[in-house]
Coordinates of C-alpha atoms in Angstrom, one line a residue:
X15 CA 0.0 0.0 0.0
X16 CA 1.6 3.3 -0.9
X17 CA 2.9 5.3 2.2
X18 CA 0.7 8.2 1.4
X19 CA -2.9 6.3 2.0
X20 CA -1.6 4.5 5.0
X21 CA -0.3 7.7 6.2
X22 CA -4.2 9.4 5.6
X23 CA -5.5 6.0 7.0
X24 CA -3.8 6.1 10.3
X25 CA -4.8 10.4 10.4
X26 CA -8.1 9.6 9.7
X27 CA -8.6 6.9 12.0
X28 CA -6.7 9.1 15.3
X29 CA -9.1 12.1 14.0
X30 CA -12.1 9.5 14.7
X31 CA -11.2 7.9 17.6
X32 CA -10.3 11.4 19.0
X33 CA -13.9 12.9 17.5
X34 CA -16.0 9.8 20.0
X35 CA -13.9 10.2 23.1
X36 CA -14.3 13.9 22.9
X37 CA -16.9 15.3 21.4
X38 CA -19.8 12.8 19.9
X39 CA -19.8 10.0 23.4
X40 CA -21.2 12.2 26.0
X41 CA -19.4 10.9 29.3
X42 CA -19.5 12.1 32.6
X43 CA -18.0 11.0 35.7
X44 CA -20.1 8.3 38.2
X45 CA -22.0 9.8 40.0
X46 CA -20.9 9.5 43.7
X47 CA -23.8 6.9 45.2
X48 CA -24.2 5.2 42.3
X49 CA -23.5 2.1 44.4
X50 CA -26.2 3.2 47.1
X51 CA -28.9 4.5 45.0
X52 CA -32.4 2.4 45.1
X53 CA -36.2 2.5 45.1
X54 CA -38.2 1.4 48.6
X55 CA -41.6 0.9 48.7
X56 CA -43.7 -0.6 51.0
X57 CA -45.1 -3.8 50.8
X58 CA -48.7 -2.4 52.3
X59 CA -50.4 0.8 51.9
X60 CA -50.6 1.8 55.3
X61 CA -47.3 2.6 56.4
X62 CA -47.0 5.9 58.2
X63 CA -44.8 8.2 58.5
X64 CA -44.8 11.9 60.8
X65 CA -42.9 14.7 59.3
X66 CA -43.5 18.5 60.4
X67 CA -46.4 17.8 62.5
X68 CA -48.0 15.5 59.8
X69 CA -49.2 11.8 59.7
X70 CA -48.6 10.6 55.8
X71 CA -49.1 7.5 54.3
X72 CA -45.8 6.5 52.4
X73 CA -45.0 6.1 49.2
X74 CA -41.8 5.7 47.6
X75 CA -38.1 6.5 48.8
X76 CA -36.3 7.3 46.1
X77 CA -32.5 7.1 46.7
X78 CA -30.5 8.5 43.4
X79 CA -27.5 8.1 42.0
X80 CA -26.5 12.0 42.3
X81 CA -27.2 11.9 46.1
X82 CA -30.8 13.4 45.9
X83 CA -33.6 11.5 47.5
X84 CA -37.3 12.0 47.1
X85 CA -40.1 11.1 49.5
X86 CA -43.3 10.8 47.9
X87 CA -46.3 10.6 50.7
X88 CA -50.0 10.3 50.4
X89 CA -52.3 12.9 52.2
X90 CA -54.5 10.7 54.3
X91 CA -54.4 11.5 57.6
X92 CA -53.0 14.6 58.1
X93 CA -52.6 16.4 61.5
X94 CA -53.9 19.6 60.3
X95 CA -57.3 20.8 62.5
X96 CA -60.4 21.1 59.7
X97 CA -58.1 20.1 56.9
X98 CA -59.4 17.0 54.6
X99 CA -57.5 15.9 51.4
X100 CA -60.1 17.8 49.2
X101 CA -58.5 20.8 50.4
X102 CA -55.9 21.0 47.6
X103 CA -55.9 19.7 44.1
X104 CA -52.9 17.6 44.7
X105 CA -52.6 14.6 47.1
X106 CA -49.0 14.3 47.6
X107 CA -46.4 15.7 49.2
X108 CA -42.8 15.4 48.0
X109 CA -39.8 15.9 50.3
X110 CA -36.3 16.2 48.8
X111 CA -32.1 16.2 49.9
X112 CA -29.3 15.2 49.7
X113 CA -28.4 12.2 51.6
X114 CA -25.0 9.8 52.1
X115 CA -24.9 6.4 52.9
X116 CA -22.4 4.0 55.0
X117 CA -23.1 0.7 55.1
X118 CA -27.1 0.5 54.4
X119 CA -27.3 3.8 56.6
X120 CA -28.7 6.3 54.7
X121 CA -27.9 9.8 56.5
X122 CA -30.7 12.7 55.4
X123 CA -30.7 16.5 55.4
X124 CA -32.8 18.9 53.3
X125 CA -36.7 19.2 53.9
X126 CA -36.0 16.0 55.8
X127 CA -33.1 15.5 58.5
X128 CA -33.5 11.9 59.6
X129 CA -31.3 8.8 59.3
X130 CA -33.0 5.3 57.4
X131 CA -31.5 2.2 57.6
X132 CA -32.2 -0.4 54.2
X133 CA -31.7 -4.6 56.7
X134 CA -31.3 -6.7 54.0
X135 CA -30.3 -9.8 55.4
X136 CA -29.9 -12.8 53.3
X137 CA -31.7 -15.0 55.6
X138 CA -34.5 -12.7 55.6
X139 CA -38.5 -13.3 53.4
X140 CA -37.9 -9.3 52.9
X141 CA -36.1 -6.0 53.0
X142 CA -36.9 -3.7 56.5
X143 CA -36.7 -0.2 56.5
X144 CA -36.2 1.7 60.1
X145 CA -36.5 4.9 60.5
X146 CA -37.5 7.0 63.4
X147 CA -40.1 8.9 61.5
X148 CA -42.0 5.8 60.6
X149 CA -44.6 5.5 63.2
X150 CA -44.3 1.7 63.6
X151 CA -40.1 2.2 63.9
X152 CA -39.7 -0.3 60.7
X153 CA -41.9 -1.3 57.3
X154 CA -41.4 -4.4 55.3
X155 CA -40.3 -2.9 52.1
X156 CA -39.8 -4.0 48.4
X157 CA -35.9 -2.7 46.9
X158 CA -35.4 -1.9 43.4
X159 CA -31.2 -1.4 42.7
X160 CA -30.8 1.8 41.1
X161 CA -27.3 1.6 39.9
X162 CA -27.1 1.1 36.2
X163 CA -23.9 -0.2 33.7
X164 CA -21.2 2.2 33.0
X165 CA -21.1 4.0 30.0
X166 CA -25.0 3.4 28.9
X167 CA -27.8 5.8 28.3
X168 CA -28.5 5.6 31.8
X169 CA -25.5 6.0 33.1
X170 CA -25.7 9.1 31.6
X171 CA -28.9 10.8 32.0
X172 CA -29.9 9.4 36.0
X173 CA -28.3 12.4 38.0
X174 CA -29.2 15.6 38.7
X175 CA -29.2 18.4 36.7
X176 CA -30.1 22.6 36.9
X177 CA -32.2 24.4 34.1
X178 CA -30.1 26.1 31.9
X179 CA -32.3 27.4 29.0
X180 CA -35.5 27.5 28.0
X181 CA -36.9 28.1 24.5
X182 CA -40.5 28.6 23.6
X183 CA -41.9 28.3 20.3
X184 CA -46.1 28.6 20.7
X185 CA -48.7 30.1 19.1
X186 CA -52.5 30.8 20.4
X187 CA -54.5 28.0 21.2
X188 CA -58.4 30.4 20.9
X189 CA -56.5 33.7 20.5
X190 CA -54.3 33.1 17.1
X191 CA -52.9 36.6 17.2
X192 CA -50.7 35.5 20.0
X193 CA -47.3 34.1 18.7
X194 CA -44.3 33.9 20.4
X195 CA -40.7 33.0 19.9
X196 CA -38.8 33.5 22.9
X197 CA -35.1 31.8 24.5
X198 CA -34.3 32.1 28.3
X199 CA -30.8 31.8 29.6
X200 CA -31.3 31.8 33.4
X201 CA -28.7 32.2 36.2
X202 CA -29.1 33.1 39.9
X203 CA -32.3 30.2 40.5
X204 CA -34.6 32.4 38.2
X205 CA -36.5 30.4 35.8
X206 CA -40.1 29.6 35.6
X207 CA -40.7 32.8 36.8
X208 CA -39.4 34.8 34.3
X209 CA -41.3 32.5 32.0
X210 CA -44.5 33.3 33.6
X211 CA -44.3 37.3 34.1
X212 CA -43.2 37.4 29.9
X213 CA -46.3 35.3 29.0
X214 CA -48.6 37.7 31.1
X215 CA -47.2 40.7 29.6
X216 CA -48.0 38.4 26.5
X217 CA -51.9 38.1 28.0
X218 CA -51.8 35.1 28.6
X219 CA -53.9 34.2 31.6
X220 CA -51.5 33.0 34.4
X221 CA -51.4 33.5 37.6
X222 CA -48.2 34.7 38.1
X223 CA -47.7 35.2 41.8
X224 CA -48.4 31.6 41.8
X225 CA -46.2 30.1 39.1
X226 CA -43.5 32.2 40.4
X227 CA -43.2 29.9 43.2
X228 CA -42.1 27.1 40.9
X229 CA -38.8 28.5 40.1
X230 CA -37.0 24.8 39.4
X231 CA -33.4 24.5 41.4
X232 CA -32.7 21.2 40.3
X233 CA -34.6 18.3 38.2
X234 CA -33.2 14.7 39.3
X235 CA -33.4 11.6 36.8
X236 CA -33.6 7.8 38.6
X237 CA -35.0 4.5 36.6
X238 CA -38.4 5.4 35.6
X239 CA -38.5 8.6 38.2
X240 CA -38.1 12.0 37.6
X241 CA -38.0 14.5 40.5
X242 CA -38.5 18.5 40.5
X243 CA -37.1 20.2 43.4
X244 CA -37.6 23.8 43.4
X245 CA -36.1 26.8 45.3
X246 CA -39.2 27.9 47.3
X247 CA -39.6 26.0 50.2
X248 CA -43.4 26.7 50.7
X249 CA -44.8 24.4 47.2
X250 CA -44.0 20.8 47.4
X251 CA -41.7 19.1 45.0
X252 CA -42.6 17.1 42.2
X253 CA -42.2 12.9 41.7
X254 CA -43.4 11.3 38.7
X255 CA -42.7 8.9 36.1
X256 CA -40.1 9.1 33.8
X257 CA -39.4 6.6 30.8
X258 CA -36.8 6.9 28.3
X259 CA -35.8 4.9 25.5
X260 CA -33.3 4.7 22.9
X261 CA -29.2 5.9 22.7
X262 CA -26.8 8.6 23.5
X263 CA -27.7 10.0 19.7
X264 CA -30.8 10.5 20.2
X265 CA -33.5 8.7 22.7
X266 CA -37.3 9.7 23.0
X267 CA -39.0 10.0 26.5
X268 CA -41.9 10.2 28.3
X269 CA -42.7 11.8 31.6
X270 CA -46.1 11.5 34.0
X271 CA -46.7 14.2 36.3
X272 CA -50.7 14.1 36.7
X273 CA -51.1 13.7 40.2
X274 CA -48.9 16.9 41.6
X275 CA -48.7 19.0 38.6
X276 CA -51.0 22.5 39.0
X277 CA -53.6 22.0 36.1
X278 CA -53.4 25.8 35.2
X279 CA -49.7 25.3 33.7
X280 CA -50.1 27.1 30.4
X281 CA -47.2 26.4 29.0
X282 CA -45.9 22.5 29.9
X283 CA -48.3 19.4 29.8
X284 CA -48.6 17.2 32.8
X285 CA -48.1 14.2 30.8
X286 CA -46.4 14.5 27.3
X287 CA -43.6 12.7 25.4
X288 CA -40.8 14.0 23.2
X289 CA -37.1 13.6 21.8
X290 CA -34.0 13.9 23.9
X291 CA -30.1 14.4 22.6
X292 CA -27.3 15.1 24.6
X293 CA -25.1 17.5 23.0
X294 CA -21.6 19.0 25.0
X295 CA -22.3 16.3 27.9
X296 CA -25.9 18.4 28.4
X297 CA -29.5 17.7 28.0
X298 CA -31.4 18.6 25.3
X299 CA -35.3 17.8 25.3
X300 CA -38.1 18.7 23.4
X301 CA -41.7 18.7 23.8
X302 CA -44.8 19.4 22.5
X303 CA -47.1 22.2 23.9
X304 CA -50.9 21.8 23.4
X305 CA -52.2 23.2 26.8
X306 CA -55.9 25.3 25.9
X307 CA -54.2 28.6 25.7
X308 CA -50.8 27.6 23.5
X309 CA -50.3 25.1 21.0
X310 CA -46.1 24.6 20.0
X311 CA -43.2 23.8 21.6
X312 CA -40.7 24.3 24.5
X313 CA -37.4 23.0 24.5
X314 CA -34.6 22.8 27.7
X315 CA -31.9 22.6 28.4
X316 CA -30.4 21.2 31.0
X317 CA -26.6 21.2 32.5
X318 CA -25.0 18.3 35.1
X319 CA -25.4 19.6 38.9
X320 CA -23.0 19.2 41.1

């Protein structure tokens, strides 16, 4: 072979190798519980927990790879006087943190400061969960391992991340003379908010004292979770489902958030699908918009957290 097309050979194939390690692989480092990070839920539906003065029925803990938990509780019995679960549209509360764990001692702070402990003894028929804000001390629970093999999709995507930008493409749903085409770098934990005060100056019927509550500080990804934390302690996180599908070059998703979502959100569905690429080791997804006063789309993105 002449010395001239082994010479572009061996360029071209050092210019590729160098073009997936760096720029076209997204990679990040592991995040650091990876090895911790699972799901527990009860085995019954009447497992009690008291936090701030309340008696909730839990849920799901969701211990993720990043560090973040999420507590999702059920508004049952709440010790509130002349307060019944019809008294908000929502019947969850979601608690988040950070938490570390040491052999199967899980160490909370954030809206919760507690310590949980995951017994699961080979010898046992189940997992136990103690904590000294369950009522009963300990719950049989059910574990799902959250850790996930190096270098996949999920690797990738199940930490947490901050919400860099925001573009909104959308046009009147009723009122057709309303078009906008709008992008939103944020800094300093401003986000929703700024959306909401442009799409009233926009008429757009939002209550924006409201939705201004809802600035997002950091939105977590765990197998088939997705949790919204926001900066405002007085609104309750968010827990739903998440499901995603496909590779690093492109993957589509799907997200659930019908149960804790405020219905008057003009401007994101409570349960909608849409694309996802990961371009510069960030997150890029896109989503269509057909709420009754915009029809479009709205596209984030979405940088690692620390």
């Amino acid at each position: 072979m002449n010395s001239k097309i082994i010479l572009i050979a061996a360029c071209g194939a050092a210019l590729l190798a160098s073009c997936n390690k760096g720029g076209d692989t997204p990679s990040l480092p592991t995040p650091s519980q990876d090895s911790a990070a699972c799901t527990v839920t009860p085995k019954s539906n009447d497992v009690e927990i008291n936090v701030a003065g309340k008696t909730l029925i839990l849920g799901s803990v969701n211990f993720l790879r990043s560090g973040r938990y999420s507590i999702d509780c059920i508004i049952e019995r709440e010790i509130v006087p002349n307060s019944t679960k019809a008294d908000s549209h929502i019947n969850h509360y979601v608690y988040t943190g950070r938490y570390t764990e040491s052999g199967g001692l899980y160490t909370l702070t954030g809206d919760i400061n507690t310590t949980m402990s995951l017994i699961m003894k080979k010898d046992a028929d189940t997992p136990t969960l103690q904590s000294e804000i369950l009522v009963e001390g300990t719950a049989s629970v059910e574990v799902t391992i959250g850790s996930v093999p190096g270098g996949s999709l999920e690797d990738f995507l199940y930490r947490s991340w901050t919400l860099e930008t925001l573009v909104l493409k959308v046009t009147g749903a009723e009122k057709k003379s309303i078009s906008i085409d709008k992008k939103w770098n944020f800094s300093n934990g401003k986000n929703v908010s700024l959306v909401a005060q442009y799409l009233k100056e926009k008429e757009i019927n939002i209550d924006v004292a409201k939705f201004s509550q809802y600035d997002v500080k950091e939105i977590s990804f765990g197998a088939n979770n997705v949790t919204v934390s926001f900066t405002y302690n007085s609104v309750s996180d968010f827990s739903g489902t998440f499901n995603v599908a496909g590779s690093l070059a492109q993957a589509n998703f799907s997200y659930n958030l019908t149960n804790i979502m405020p219905e008057d959100n003009p401007f994101l569905n409570a349960q909608a699908s849409g694309t996802v690429t990961f371009p510069n080791n960030d997150i890029v997804m896109s989503v269509a918009v057909t709420t009754s006063q915009l029809e479009g789309t709205v596209e984030l993105t979405l940088t690692a957290a620390n």
